[in-house]
XYZ file of C-alpha atoms in Angstrom:
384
model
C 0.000 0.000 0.000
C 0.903 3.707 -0.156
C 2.105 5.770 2.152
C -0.817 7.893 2.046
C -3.177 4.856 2.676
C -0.846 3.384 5.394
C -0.736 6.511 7.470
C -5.017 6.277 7.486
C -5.584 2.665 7.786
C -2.469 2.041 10.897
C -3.295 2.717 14.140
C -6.889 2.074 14.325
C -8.618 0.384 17.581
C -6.969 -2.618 18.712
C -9.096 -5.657 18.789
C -8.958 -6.085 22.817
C -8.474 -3.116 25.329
C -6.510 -3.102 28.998
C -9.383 -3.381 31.842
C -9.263 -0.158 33.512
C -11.485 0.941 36.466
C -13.488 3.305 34.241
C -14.798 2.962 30.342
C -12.799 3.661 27.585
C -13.831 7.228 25.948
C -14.666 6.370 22.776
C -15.279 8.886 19.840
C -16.712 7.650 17.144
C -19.733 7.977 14.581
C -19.021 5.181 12.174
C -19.096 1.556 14.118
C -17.636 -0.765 11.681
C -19.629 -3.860 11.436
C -18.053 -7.330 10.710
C -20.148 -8.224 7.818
C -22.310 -6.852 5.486
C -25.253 -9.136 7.005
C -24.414 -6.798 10.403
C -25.680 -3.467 8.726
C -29.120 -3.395 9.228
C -29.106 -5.676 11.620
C -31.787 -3.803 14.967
C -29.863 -5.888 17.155
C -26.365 -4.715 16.665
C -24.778 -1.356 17.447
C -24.686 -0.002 14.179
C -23.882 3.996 14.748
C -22.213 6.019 17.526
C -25.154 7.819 18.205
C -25.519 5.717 21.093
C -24.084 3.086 22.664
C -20.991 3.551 23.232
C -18.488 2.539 26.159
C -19.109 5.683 28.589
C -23.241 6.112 27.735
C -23.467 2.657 27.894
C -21.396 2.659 31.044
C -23.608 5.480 32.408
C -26.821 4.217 31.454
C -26.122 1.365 33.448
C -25.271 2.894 36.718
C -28.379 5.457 36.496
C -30.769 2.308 36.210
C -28.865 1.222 39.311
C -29.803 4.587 41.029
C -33.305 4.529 39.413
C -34.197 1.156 39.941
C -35.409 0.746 36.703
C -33.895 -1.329 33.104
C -33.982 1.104 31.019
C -32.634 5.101 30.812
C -32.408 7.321 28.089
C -29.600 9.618 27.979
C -30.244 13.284 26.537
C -27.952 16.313 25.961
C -29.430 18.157 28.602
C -31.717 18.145 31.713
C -34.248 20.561 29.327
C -33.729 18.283 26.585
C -34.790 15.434 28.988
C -37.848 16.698 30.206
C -38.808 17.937 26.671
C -37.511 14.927 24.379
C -40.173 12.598 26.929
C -43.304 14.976 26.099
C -42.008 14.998 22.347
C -41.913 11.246 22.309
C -45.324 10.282 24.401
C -47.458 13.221 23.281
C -49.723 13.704 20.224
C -51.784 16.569 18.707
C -55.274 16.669 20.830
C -53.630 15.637 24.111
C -53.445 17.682 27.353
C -51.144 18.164 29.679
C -51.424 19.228 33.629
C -48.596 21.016 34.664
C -47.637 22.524 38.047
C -47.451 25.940 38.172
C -44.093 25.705 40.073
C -41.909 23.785 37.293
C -38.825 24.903 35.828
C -39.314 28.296 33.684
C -38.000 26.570 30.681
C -40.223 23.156 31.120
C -42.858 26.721 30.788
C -41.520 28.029 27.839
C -41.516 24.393 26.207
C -45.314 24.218 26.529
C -46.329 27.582 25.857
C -43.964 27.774 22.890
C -43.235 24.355 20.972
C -46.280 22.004 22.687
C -49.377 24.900 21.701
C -47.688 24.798 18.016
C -48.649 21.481 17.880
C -51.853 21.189 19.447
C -51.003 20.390 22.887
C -52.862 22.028 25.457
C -51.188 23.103 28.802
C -53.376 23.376 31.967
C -51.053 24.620 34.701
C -52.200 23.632 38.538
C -51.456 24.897 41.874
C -48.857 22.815 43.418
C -50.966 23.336 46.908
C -54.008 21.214 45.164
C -54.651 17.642 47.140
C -54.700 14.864 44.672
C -58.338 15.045 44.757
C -58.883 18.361 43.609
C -55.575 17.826 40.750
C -57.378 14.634 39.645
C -60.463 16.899 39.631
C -59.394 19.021 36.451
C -58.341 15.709 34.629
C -60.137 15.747 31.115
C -60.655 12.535 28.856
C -57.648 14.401 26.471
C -55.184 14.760 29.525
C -52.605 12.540 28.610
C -49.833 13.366 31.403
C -49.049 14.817 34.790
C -45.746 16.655 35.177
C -44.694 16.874 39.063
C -42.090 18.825 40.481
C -41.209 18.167 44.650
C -40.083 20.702 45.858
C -41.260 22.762 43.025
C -38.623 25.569 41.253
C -38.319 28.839 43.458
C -40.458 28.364 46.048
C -40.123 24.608 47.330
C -43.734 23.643 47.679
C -44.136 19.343 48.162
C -46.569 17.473 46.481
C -47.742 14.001 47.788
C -46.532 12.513 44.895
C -47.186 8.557 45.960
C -51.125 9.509 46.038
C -50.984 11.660 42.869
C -49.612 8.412 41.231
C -52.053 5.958 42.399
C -55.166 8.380 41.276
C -53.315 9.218 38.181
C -52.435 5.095 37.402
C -56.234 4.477 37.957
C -57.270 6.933 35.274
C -54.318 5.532 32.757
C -52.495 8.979 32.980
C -49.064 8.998 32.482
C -46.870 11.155 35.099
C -43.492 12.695 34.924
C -41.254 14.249 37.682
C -38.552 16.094 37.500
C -36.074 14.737 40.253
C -33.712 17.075 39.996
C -33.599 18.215 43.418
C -33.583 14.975 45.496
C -30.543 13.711 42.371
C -32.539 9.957 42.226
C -30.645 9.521 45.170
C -32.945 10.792 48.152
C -35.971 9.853 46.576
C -37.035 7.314 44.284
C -40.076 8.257 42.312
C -40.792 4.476 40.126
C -41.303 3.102 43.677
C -43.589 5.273 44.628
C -45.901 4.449 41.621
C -44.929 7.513 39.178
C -44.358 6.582 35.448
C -41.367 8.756 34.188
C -38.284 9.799 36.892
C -36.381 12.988 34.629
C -33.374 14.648 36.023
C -30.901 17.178 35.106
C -27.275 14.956 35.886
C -25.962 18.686 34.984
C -27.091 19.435 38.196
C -25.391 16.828 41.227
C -24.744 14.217 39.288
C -22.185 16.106 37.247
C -21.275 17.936 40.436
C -18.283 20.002 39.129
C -20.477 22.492 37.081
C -18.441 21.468 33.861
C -21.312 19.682 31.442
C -25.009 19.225 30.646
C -26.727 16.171 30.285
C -30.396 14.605 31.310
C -31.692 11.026 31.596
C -35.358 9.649 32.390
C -36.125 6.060 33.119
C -39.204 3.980 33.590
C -40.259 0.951 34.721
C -42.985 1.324 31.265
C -41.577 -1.097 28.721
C -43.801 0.678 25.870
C -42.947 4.136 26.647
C -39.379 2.857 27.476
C -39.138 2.073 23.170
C -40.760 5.531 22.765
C -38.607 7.236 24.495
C -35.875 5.222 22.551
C -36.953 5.528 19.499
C -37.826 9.102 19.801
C -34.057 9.469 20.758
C -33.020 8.213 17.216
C -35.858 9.662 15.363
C -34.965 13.441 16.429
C -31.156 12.440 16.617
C -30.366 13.063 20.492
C -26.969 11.890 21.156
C -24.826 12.571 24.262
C -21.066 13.041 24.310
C -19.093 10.226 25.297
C -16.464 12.824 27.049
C -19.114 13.922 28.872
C -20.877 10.625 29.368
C -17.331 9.917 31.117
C -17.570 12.821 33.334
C -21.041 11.965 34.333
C -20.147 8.887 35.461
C -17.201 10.230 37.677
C -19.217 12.227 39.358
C -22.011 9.649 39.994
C -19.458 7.487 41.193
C -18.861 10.198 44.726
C -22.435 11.180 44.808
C -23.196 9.384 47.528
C -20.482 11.261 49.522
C -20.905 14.458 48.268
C -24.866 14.869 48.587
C -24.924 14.274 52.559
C -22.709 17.056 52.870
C -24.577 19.337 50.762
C -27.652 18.391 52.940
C -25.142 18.858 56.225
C -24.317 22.421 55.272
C -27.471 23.506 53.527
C -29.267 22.792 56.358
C -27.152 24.503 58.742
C -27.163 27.485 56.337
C -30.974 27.534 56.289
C -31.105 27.318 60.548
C -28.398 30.104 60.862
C -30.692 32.375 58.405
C -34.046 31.348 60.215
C -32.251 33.213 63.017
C -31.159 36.555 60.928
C -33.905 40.072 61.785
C -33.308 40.298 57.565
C -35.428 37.407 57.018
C -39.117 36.638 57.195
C -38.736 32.861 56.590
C -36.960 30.152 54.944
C -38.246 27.782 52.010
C -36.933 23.974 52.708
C -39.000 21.245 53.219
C -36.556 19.587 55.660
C -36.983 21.813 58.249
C -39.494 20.869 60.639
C -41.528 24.398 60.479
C -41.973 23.894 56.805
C -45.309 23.668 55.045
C -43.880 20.392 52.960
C -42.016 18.638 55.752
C -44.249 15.998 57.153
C -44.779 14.511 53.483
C -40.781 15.258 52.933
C -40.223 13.097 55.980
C -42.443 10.188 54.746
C -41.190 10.148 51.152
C -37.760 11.265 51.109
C -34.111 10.386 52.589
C -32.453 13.382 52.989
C -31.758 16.718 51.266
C -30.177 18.496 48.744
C -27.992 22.085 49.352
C -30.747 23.918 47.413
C -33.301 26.177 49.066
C -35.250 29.462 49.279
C -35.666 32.471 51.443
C -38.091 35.283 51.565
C -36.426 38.299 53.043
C -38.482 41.301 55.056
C -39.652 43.759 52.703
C -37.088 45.970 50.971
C -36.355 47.948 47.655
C -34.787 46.015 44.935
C -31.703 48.194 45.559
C -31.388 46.596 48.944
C -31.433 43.519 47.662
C -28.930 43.693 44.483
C -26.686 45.432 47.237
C -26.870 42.609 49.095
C -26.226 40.005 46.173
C -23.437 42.227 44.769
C -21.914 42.117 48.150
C -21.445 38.206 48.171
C -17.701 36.524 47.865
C -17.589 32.989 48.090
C -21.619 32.734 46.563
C -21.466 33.168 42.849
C -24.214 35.041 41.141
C -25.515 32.318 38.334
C -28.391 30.108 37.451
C -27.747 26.299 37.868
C -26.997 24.456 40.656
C -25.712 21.279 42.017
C -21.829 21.925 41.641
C -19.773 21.770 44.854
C -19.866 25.557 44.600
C -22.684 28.166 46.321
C -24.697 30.172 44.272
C -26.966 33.249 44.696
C -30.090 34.637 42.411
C -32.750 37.064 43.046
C -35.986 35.047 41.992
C -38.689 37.468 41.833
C -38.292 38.386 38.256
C -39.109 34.868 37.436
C -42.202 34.301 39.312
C -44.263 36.987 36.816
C -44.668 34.094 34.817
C -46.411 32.044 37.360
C -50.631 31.560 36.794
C -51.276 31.043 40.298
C -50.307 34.432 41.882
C -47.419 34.111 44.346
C -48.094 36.001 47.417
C -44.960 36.752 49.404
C -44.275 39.113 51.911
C -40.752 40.350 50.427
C -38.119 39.270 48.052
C -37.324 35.768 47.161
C -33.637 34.602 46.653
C -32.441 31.334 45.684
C -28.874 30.203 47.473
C -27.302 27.068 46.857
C -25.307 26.088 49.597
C -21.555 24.173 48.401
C -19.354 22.134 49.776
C -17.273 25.213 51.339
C -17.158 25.114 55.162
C -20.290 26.558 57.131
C -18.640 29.269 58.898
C -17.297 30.953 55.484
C -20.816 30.762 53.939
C -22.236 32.458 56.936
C -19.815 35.273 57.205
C -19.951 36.120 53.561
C -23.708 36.174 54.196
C -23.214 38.173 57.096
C -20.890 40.959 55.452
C -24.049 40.488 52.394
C -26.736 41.732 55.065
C -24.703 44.118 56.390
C -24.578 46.145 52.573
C -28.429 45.186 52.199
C -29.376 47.460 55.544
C -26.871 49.891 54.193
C -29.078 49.788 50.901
């Protein structure tokens, strides 16, 4: 052969690989297939799409943490939530929503979903299963759940919801997010699709995006599957690697999140600043009792209504912050800071609070730090 042909054709994969701890990171598109009966052969892994060593590696630990067989990798927690309405939901359907999801699970619906003749009801997250179940149509199709919800950490009893929702063949979907598949477990409490942002604690290092969502539903399991291929979803198998790195110390990492968050959250119940604090593991909350029966423990991420002040007060006081970054997302073994009344305009159920809400995420730094910068952070917002 030619130089020029040598130089591409030497050097390829070898035919057996060292066993390492972790996958191999493979990039590829083209799988090469050992014969030409192989190439459209359903049972064979016939593109990199999917697949690979580190998704496939992945996939298999999340069904671990799920409890379920099968999990569907996306590119992003968004593209997660949205790829499993794309894939179960068809023109005429309805969807209940609570009113306290993610903004951009929001923007899906009211954007891409009414375009194609999906209607959106959106419910308070307060409602009893009764009164949810109550605005059920024959064209509702699905449920989407959210405990605690986005912003301002209401629970649901999401084990009842379930049941009524099973008996009425209505799908459900929860975004787990918050308790990581880790502290909660939402298949074995009767709910049809688990979604999660692994961007979030999974990744833990604030370096990637990714989403998953498992089920225990073998049908909607292959729609969600072949959904994946028929709108081309594909995950990075860097990234797939890193994923799996940082599921392999979640289970170290997340207790101390809880530890600190929840010493965080005490320390500000005590501040004059504050009117009250928004997490369902403290026993004052609105949401604990059904935290306490349904969940293990708790993440780093909570809310807190401060006394009422001008918006200058409050930008003071986020502008004043050190070791809290200002930025959306969460999860990383950093704390983070955002003002959230801007985004609760969008909200059909008013939201009635006393003053302004913020958002903290509370790290893996030590306690004491956290509370002085917070401390130094009141300080400007009296000032203000």
């Amino acid at each position: 052969m030619d130089e020029e042909t040598r130089l591409i054709r030497k050097g390829s994969a070898p035919d057996t690989l060292a066993r390492t701890v972790n996958p191999p990171i493979q990039r590829a598109s083209t799988v090469l297939l050992p014969n030409a009966a192989s190439l459209y052969d359903d049972n064979q892994l016939t593109y990199g799409i999917t697949g690979l060593a580190s998704p496939a590696a992945l996939q298999q630990a999340l069904a671990e943490l799920e409890g379920s067989p099968d999990v569907t990798l996306y590119p992003s927690g968004l593209a997660a939530i949205t790829g499993v309405m794309l894939a179960v939901l068809k023109a005429g359907d309805e969807i209940l929503v609570v009113d306290s999801a993610y903004k951009p699970t929001r923007r899906f619906c009211d954007r891409v979903l009414t375009r194609f003749g999906v209607k959106t009801v959106y419910y308070d997250p307060a409602l009893s299963p009764e009164a949810l179940m109550a605005l059920a149509t024959p064209a509702t199709r699905m449920i989407l759940l959210e405990a605690p919800g986005s912003l301002t950490f209401e629970m649901q009893d999401i084990p009842a919801i379930a049941k009524a929702a099973n008996a009425k063949g209505v799908i459900t979907l929860i975004d787990n997010t918050w308790a990581a598949g880790f502290y909660f477990k939402p298949l074995a409490h009767g709910v049809t699709i688990s979604v999660q942002a692994l961007t979030k604690y999974v990744g833990g290092h604030s370096d990637c995006f990714m989403g998953s969502a498992t089920t225990m539903d073998e049908t909607i399991g292959n729609q969600l599957g072949n959904a994946m291929w028929d709108i081309g979803w594909s995950v990075s198998p860097d990234d797939a690697y890193q994923m799996l790195r940082g599921l392999r110390t979640l289970a170290v990492r997340l207790p101390r999140h809880k530890e600190n968050g929840l010493a965080v959250a005490r320390w500000l119940q005590q501040r004059p600043e504050v009117l009250r604090v928004l997490h369902p593991a403290l026993p004052d909350d609105p949401g604990h009792a059904i935290w306490k029966r349904d969940f293990t423990g708790a993440c780093g991420l909570f809310g807190l209504v401060l006394k009422p002040c001008s918006q200058r007060a409050v930008h003071a006081f986020l502008d004043e912050l050190k070791l809290f970054g200002l930025g959306f997302s969460w999860g990383g073994y950093e704390s983070l800071a955002i003002h959230c009344d801007p985004q609760l305009k969008d909200r059909t159920v008013p939201v009635n609070l006393e003053g302004p809400l913020l958002r903290l995420h509370i790290g893996l730094e030590a306690v004491e730090d956290l509370t002085a910068d917070l401390d130094r952070a009141f300080e400007a917002l009296r000032n203000a």
